[in-house]
PDB file of C-alpha atoms in Angstrom:
ATOM      1  CA  MET Y 122      65.881  66.090  40.515  1.00 59.00           C
ATOM      2  CA  ILE Y 123      68.343  68.971  40.279  1.00 64.00           C
ATOM      3  CA  GLY Y 124      68.526  71.244  43.330  1.00 90.00           C
ATOM      4  CA  VAL Y 125      70.040  74.453  44.720  1.00 95.00           C
ATOM      5  CA  LEU Y 126      70.094  75.569  48.351  1.00 96.00           C
ATOM      6  CA  LEU Y 127      70.531  79.326  48.696  1.00 97.00           C
ATOM      7  CA  VAL Y 128      71.593  80.932  51.999  1.00 98.00           C
ATOM      8  CA  ARG Y 129      72.322  84.422  53.244  1.00 98.00           C
ATOM      9  CA  HIS Y 130      75.270  84.886  55.592  1.00 98.00           C
ATOM     10  CA  GLY Y 131      74.754  85.157  59.361  1.00 98.00           C
ATOM     11  CA  GLU Y 132      74.352  88.413  61.269  1.00 98.00           C
ATOM     12  CA  THR Y 133      77.410  90.693  61.293  1.00 97.00           C
ATOM     13  CA  GLU Y 134      78.701  93.527  63.466  1.00 96.00           C
ATOM     14  CA  LEU Y 135      77.657  96.155  60.898  1.00 96.00           C
ATOM     15  CA  ASN Y 136      74.189  94.582  60.660  1.00 96.00           C
ATOM     16  CA  THR Y 137      73.658  95.181  64.373  1.00 96.00           C
ATOM     17  CA  ARG Y 138      74.567  98.851  63.894  1.00 95.00           C
ATOM     18  CA  GLY Y 139      72.115  99.299  61.009  1.00 94.00           C
ATOM     19  CA  LEU Y 140      74.813 100.260  58.518  1.00 95.00           C
ATOM     20  CA  LEU Y 141      75.078  99.486  54.810  1.00 94.00           C
ATOM     21  CA  GLN Y 142      77.820  96.933  54.187  1.00 95.00           C
ATOM     22  CA  GLY Y 143      78.003  96.317  50.466  1.00 96.00           C
ATOM     23  CA  TRP Y 144      81.615  95.470  49.659  1.00 97.00           C
ATOM     24  CA  ARG Y 145      82.756  96.489  53.137  1.00 94.00           C
ATOM     25  CA  ASP Y 146      83.055  93.644  55.555  1.00 90.00           C
ATOM     26  CA  SER Y 147      82.659  92.808  59.198  1.00 94.00           C
ATOM     27  CA  PRO Y 148      82.803  89.485  61.058  1.00 96.00           C
ATOM     28  CA  LEU Y 149      79.812  87.493  62.188  1.00 98.00           C
ATOM     29  CA  THR Y 150      78.507  88.303  65.639  1.00 98.00           C
ATOM     30  CA  GLU Y 151      78.158  85.559  68.216  1.00 98.00           C
ATOM     31  CA  LYS Y 152      74.501  85.425  67.203  1.00 97.00           C
ATOM     32  CA  GLY Y 153      75.519  85.147  63.537  1.00 98.00           C
ATOM     33  CA  ILE Y 154      77.831  82.243  64.355  1.00 98.00           C
ATOM     34  CA  GLN Y 155      75.022  80.510  66.257  1.00 97.00           C
ATOM     35  CA  GLN Y 156      72.677  81.067  63.303  1.00 98.00           C
ATOM     36  CA  ALA Y 157      75.153  79.391  60.959  1.00 98.00           C
ATOM     37  CA  GLN Y 158      75.704  76.534  63.415  1.00 98.00           C
ATOM     38  CA  ALA Y 159      71.952  75.948  63.668  1.00 98.00           C
ATOM     39  CA  LEU Y 160      71.685  75.772  59.879  1.00 98.00           C
ATOM     40  CA  ARG Y 161      74.732  73.481  59.729  1.00 97.00           C
ATOM     41  CA  ASP Y 162      72.971  71.056  62.040  1.00 97.00           C
ATOM     42  CA  ARG Y 163      69.802  71.251  59.948  1.00 96.00           C
ATOM     43  CA  LEU Y 164      71.734  70.478  56.764  1.00 96.00           C
ATOM     44  CA  ALA Y 165      73.776  67.664  58.325  1.00 94.00           C
ATOM     45  CA  VAL Y 166      72.011  64.962  56.297  1.00 90.00           C
ATOM     46  CA  GLU Y 167      71.982  66.939  53.034  1.00 90.00           C
ATOM     47  CA  PRO Y 168      74.535  65.776  50.431  1.00 89.00           C
ATOM     48  CA  PHE Y 169      76.196  68.523  48.374  1.00 90.00           C
ATOM     49  CA  THR Y 170      78.161  68.095  45.175  1.00 90.00           C
ATOM     50  CA  HIS Y 171      79.240  71.742  44.893  1.00 92.00           C
ATOM     51  CA  ALA Y 172      79.563  74.773  47.188  1.00 96.00           C
ATOM     52  CA  VAL Y 173      79.934  78.377  46.010  1.00 97.00           C
ATOM     53  CA  THR Y 174      80.269  81.497  48.127  1.00 98.00           C
ATOM     54  CA  SER Y 175      80.800  85.203  47.746  1.00 98.00           C
ATOM     55  CA  ASP Y 176      84.438  86.127  48.292  1.00 98.00           C
ATOM     56  CA  LEU Y 177      83.469  88.580  51.058  1.00 98.00           C
ATOM     57  CA  GLY Y 178      84.507  87.503  54.543  1.00 98.00           C
ATOM     58  CA  ARG Y 179      81.063  87.245  56.147  1.00 98.00           C
ATOM     59  CA  ALA Y 180      79.871  84.844  53.456  1.00 98.00           C
ATOM     60  CA  LYS Y 181      83.071  82.765  53.586  1.00 98.00           C
ATOM     61  CA  GLN Y 182      82.840  82.572  57.384  1.00 98.00           C
ATOM     62  CA  THR Y 183      79.247  81.350  57.126  1.00 98.00           C
ATOM     63  CA  MET Y 184      80.118  78.758  54.485  1.00 98.00           C
ATOM     64  CA  GLY Y 185      83.008  77.516  56.597  1.00 98.00           C
ATOM     65  CA  ILE Y 186      80.645  76.823  59.481  1.00 98.00           C
ATOM     66  CA  LEU Y 187      78.053  75.151  57.248  1.00 98.00           C
ATOM     67  CA  LEU Y 188      80.621  72.732  55.843  1.00 97.00           C
ATOM     68  CA  GLU Y 189      82.357  71.812  59.088  1.00 96.00           C
ATOM     69  CA  GLY Y 190      83.179  68.113  59.022  1.00 92.00           C
ATOM     70  CA  ARG Y 191      82.781  67.825  55.240  1.00 93.00           C
ATOM     71  CA  GLU Y 192      85.463  67.403  52.600  1.00 90.00           C
ATOM     72  CA  LEU Y 193      84.138  69.617  49.831  1.00 92.00           C
ATOM     73  CA  VAL Y 194      85.996  72.185  47.746  1.00 92.00           C
ATOM     74  CA  VAL Y 195      84.435  75.650  48.044  1.00 95.00           C
ATOM     75  CA  PHE Y 196      84.487  77.990  45.050  1.00 96.00           C
ATOM     76  CA  GLU Y 197      84.804  81.686  45.964  1.00 97.00           C
ATOM     77  CA  THR Y 198      83.763  84.329  43.458  1.00 97.00           C
ATOM     78  CA  GLU Y 199      83.239  88.078  43.318  1.00 98.00           C
ATOM     79  CA  LEU Y 200      80.189  87.430  41.117  1.00 98.00           C
ATOM     80  CA  LEU Y 201      78.266  86.674  44.333  1.00 98.00           C
ATOM     81  CA  ARG Y 202      79.261  89.872  46.141  1.00 98.00           C
ATOM     82  CA  GLU Y 203      76.613  92.080  47.685  1.00 97.00           C
ATOM     83  CA  ARG Y 204      75.550  95.201  45.805  1.00 96.00           C
ATOM     84  CA  HIS Y 205      78.283  97.840  45.936  1.00 97.00           C
ATOM     85  CA  TYR Y 206      76.896 100.933  47.666  1.00 96.00           C
ATOM     86  CA  GLY Y 207      79.895 103.137  46.908  1.00 94.00           C
ATOM     87  CA  LYS Y 208      80.233 106.178  49.155  1.00 93.00           C
ATOM     88  CA  LEU Y 209      77.150 105.135  51.121  1.00 93.00           C
ATOM     89  CA  GLU Y 210      78.824 102.075  52.609  1.00 95.00           C
ATOM     90  CA  GLY Y 211      79.139 102.469  56.354  1.00 94.00           C
ATOM     91  CA  THR Y 212      76.191 104.910  56.516  1.00 93.00           C
ATOM     92  CA  SER Y 213      72.653 104.374  57.782  1.00 93.00           C
ATOM     93  CA  GLU Y 214      70.709 101.656  55.977  1.00 92.00           C
ATOM     94  CA  MET Y 215      67.427 103.228  57.109  1.00 92.00           C
ATOM     95  CA  VAL Y 216      68.282 106.577  55.490  1.00 91.00           C
ATOM     96  CA  TRP Y 217      69.191 104.752  52.248  1.00 89.00           C
ATOM     97  CA  ARG Y 218      65.866 102.913  52.225  1.00 88.00           C
ATOM     98  CA  ILE Y 219      63.854 106.093  52.855  1.00 90.00           C
ATOM     99  CA  GLN Y 220      65.667 108.009  50.107  1.00 91.00           C
ATOM    100  CA  ARG Y 221      65.365 105.088  47.694  1.00 85.00           C
ATOM    101  CA  GLU Y 222      61.610 104.709  48.230  1.00 87.00           C
ATOM    102  CA  ARG Y 223      60.986 108.449  48.029  1.00 88.00           C
ATOM    103  CA  LEU Y 224      62.711 108.707  44.645  1.00 84.00           C
ATOM    104  CA  ARG Y 225      60.860 105.633  43.385  1.00 82.00           C
ATOM    105  CA  ARG Y 226      57.457 106.987  44.439  1.00 84.00           C
ATOM    106  CA  GLU Y 227      57.972 110.582  43.321  1.00 84.00           C
ATOM    107  CA  LYS Y 228      59.857 110.074  40.059  1.00 79.00           C
ATOM    108  CA  GLY Y 229      59.756 106.352  39.349  1.00 81.00           C
ATOM    109  CA  GLU Y 230      63.534 106.293  39.268  1.00 82.00           C
ATOM    110  CA  GLU Y 231      66.154 104.094  40.875  1.00 88.00           C
ATOM    111  CA  LEU Y 232      68.517 105.594  43.436  1.00 89.00           C
ATOM    112  CA  ILE Y 233      72.055 104.663  42.369  1.00 92.00           C
ATOM    113  CA  PRO Y 234      74.765 105.243  44.991  1.00 91.00           C
ATOM    114  CA  GLU Y 235      77.664 107.457  43.974  1.00 92.00           C
ATOM    115  CA  GLU Y 236      80.556 105.210  42.880  1.00 94.00           C
ATOM    116  CA  GLY Y 237      78.302 102.208  43.511  1.00 94.00           C
ATOM    117  CA  GLU Y 238      76.283  99.711  41.502  1.00 96.00           C
ATOM    118  CA  SER Y 239      72.822  99.913  39.991  1.00 95.00           C
ATOM    119  CA  ARG Y 240      70.422  96.978  40.106  1.00 92.00           C
ATOM    120  CA  ALA Y 241      71.332  96.313  36.471  1.00 95.00           C
ATOM    121  CA  ASP Y 242      74.998  96.023  37.465  1.00 97.00           C
ATOM    122  CA  VAL Y 243      74.147  93.382  40.073  1.00 97.00           C
ATOM    123  CA  GLN Y 244      71.914  91.592  37.589  1.00 96.00           C
ATOM    124  CA  ARG Y 245      74.793  91.307  35.146  1.00 97.00           C
ATOM    125  CA  ARG Y 246      76.736  89.458  37.845  1.00 98.00           C
ATOM    126  CA  THR Y 247      73.869  87.147  38.798  1.00 97.00           C
ATOM    127  CA  ARG Y 248      73.208  86.269  35.165  1.00 97.00           C
ATOM    128  CA  GLN Y 249      76.895  85.619  34.549  1.00 97.00           C
ATOM    129  CA  PHE Y 250      76.918  83.283  37.540  1.00 97.00           C
ATOM    130  CA  ILE Y 251      73.853  81.439  36.243  1.00 94.00           C
ATOM    131  CA  LEU Y 252      75.595  80.919  32.909  1.00 93.00           C
ATOM    132  CA  GLU Y 253      78.682  79.540  34.657  1.00 92.00           C
ATOM    133  CA  MET Y 254      76.548  77.390  36.956  1.00 90.00           C
ATOM    134  CA  GLU Y 255      74.884  75.833  33.932  1.00 87.00           C
ATOM    135  CA  ALA Y 256      78.110  75.414  31.964  1.00 85.00           C
ATOM    136  CA  LEU Y 257      79.870  73.685  34.875  1.00 80.00           C
ATOM    137  CA  LYS Y 258      76.770  71.618  35.687  1.00 79.00           C
ATOM    138  CA  MET Y 259      76.840  72.812  39.287  1.00 70.00           C
ATOM    139  CA  GLY Y 260      73.058  72.877  39.707  1.00 62.00           C
ATOM    140  CA  ASP Y 261      72.922  69.378  41.232  1.00 76.00           C
ATOM    141  CA  ARG Y 262      72.881  69.626  45.047  1.00 88.00           C
ATOM    142  CA  LEU Y 263      74.541  73.040  44.974  1.00 94.00           C
ATOM    143  CA  LEU Y 264      74.969  75.113  48.160  1.00 96.00           C
ATOM    144  CA  ILE Y 265      75.279  78.883  47.682  1.00 97.00           C
ATOM    145  CA  VAL Y 266      76.060  81.497  50.348  1.00 98.00           C
ATOM    146  CA  GLY Y 267      75.390  85.051  49.227  1.00 98.00           C
ATOM    147  CA  HIS Y 268      73.938  88.333  50.421  1.00 97.00           C
ATOM    148  CA  SER Y 269      70.574  90.035  50.806  1.00 95.00           C
ATOM    149  CA  HIS Y 270      70.392  91.989  47.527  1.00 94.00           C
ATOM    150  CA  TRP Y 271      72.365  89.444  45.505  1.00 97.00           C
ATOM    151  CA  ASN Y 272      70.191  86.528  46.636  1.00 97.00           C
ATOM    152  CA  ARG Y 273      66.983  88.333  45.733  1.00 95.00           C
ATOM    153  CA  GLN Y 274      68.324  89.316  42.324  1.00 95.00           C
ATOM    154  CA  PHE Y 275      69.431  85.724  41.708  1.00 96.00           C
ATOM    155  CA  LEU Y 276      65.960  84.422  42.599  1.00 96.00           C
ATOM    156  CA  SER Y 277      64.327  87.070  40.438  1.00 95.00           C
ATOM    157  CA  ASP Y 278      66.402  85.991  37.439  1.00 95.00           C
ATOM    158  CA  LEU Y 279      66.075  82.261  38.037  1.00 94.00           C
ATOM    159  CA  LEU Y 280      62.317  82.278  38.739  1.00 95.00           C
ATOM    160  CA  ASP Y 281      61.395  85.164  36.404  1.00 93.00           C
ATOM    161  CA  VAL Y 282      59.844  87.221  39.204  1.00 93.00           C
ATOM    162  CA  PRO Y 283      58.348  90.513  37.908  1.00 85.00           C
ATOM    163  CA  GLU Y 284      59.946  93.711  39.172  1.00 77.00           C
ATOM    164  CA  GLU Y 285      56.854  94.800  41.129  1.00 78.00           C
ATOM    165  CA  ASN Y 286      57.136  91.630  43.266  1.00 87.00           C
ATOM    166  CA  TRP Y 287      60.908  91.743  43.703  1.00 81.00           C
ATOM    167  CA  ASP Y 288      60.830  93.009  47.288  1.00 77.00           C
ATOM    168  CA  LEU Y 289      58.705  90.007  48.318  1.00 85.00           C
ATOM    169  CA  LEU Y 290      61.802  87.841  47.924  1.00 90.00           C
ATOM    170  CA  SER Y 291      62.893  88.100  51.546  1.00 89.00           C
ATOM    171  CA  SER Y 292      66.410  87.128  52.625  1.00 90.00           C
ATOM    172  CA  SER Y 293      66.956  86.738  56.378  1.00 96.00           C
ATOM    173  CA  HIS Y 294      70.248  85.924  58.057  1.00 97.00           C
ATOM    174  CA  THR Y 295      70.895  82.217  57.289  1.00 98.00           C
ATOM    175  CA  GLY Y 296      67.432  82.014  55.733  1.00 97.00           C
ATOM    176  CA  LEU Y 297      67.266  78.905  53.542  1.00 97.00           C
ATOM    177  CA  THR Y 298      65.688  78.811  50.083  1.00 97.00           C
ATOM    178  CA  ALA Y 299      65.363  75.547  48.137  1.00 95.00           C
ATOM    179  CA  LEU Y 300      65.105  75.458  44.337  1.00 95.00           C
ATOM    180  CA  CYS Y 301      64.670  72.495  42.049  1.00 93.00           C
ATOM    181  CA  ARG Y 302      63.965  71.482  38.471  1.00 90.00           C
ATOM    182  CA  ASP Y 303      63.321  68.172  36.790  1.00 88.00           C
ATOM    183  CA  ALA Y 304      66.095  68.348  34.200  1.00 84.00           C
ATOM    184  CA  VAL Y 305      68.616  70.693  32.621  1.00 81.00           C
ATOM    185  CA  GLY Y 306      66.722  73.282  30.602  1.00 82.00           C
ATOM    186  CA  SER Y 307      63.430  72.865  32.475  1.00 88.00           C
ATOM    187  CA  PRO Y 308      62.031  75.724  34.605  1.00 92.00           C
ATOM    188  CA  TRP Y 309      63.229  76.218  38.151  1.00 94.00           C
ATOM    189  CA  ARG Y 310      60.708  75.930  41.005  1.00 94.00           C
ATOM    190  CA  CYS Y 311      60.920  77.275  44.526  1.00 95.00           C
ATOM    191  CA  LEU Y 312      60.166  74.622  47.155  1.00 95.00           C
ATOM    192  CA  PHE Y 313      60.405  77.057  50.055  1.00 95.00           C
ATOM    193  CA  LEU Y 314      61.641  80.613  50.524  1.00 96.00           C
ATOM    194  CA  ASP Y 315      63.781  82.127  53.286  1.00 97.00           C
ATOM    195  CA  ASP Y 316      62.986  79.397  55.810  1.00 96.00           C
ATOM    196  CA  THR Y 317      64.390  80.179  59.266  1.00 97.00           C
ATOM    197  CA  SER Y 318      62.750  77.350  61.214  1.00 96.00           C
ATOM    198  CA  HIS Y 319      66.231  76.232  62.341  1.00 96.00           C
ATOM    199  CA  LEU Y 320      66.441  79.450  64.375  1.00 96.00           C
ATOM    200  CA  ALA Y 321      63.277  78.755  66.364  1.00 84.00           C
ATOM    201  CA  PRO Y 322      63.880  78.348  70.101  1.00 78.00           C
ATOM    202  CA  PRO Y 323      63.579  74.795  71.380  1.00 65.00           C
ATOM    203  CA  PRO Y 324      60.204  73.906  72.899  1.00 65.00           C
ATOM    204  CA  PRO Y 325      60.079  74.197  76.696  1.00 67.00           C
ATOM    205  CA  GLU Y 326      60.511  71.021  78.652  1.00 65.00           C
ATOM    206  CA  PRO Y 327      57.257  69.679  80.068  1.00 63.00           C
ATOM    207  CA  SER Y 328      56.788  70.596  83.693  1.00 60.00           C
ATOM    208  CA  LYS Y 329      56.975  67.790  86.196  1.00 54.00           C
ATOM    209  CA  PRO Y 330      53.823  67.136  88.192  1.00 50.00           C
ATOM    210  CA  GLU Y 331      54.112  68.099  91.810  1.00 48.00           C
ATOM    211  CA  GLU Y 332      54.258  65.260  94.280  1.00 43.00           C
ATOM    212  CA  GLU Y 333      51.170  64.687  96.337  1.00 41.00           C
ATOM    213  CA  GLY Y 334      51.204  66.784  99.436  1.00 40.00           C
ATOM    214  CA  GLY Y 335      52.811  69.822  97.848  1.00 38.00           C
ATOM    215  CA  LYS Y 336      56.103  71.417  98.852  1.00 36.00           C
ATOM    216  CA  GLU Y 337      57.660  71.254 102.255  1.00 35.00           C
ATOM    217  CA  GLY Y 338      57.130  74.185 104.585  1.00 34.00           C
TER     218      GLY Y 338
END
């Protein structure tokens, strides 16, 4: 069976401030590092034949943690970069989302950032990557680290998700999505989407029964 594991990078400094990153970059927070370490431990028994990451620092930092202790060449490519938000990068992500949804509801149009990319621009990159992935036969135990918008566009293209359901393709920090197919040329299937069970807190230790007679004093 041919498989792909798709991951979003860990939490970054700009994420905690609620700012659009796009092609800007910021390092992982301590929490983001811990998220990547938790996923690394979860994937410890998974064999990979290929690893591909966005060339942006937050994705490369995440991939580096995931592959600690492994001898595997990592391919870095700008094809996996997050959507470019142009002049909006570094501004409020909430304001962007409100403006985007308002334009979609009122006029049925897409909000394209000034000097940034449209969804079609990102899709051209995801489709080019899929072509290269197929040509290089990388879709056998392939690990990918990308970004929120890019990952959802990639899944939409690979699984033929209709546009009205596109936003259902969630992408949490270090969320893990598993894809498989039976053979080259056969349809891709999603085994699980955006799984973050590795981030769940450990179960509490069982309490010890009190000794007969209670506590002293």
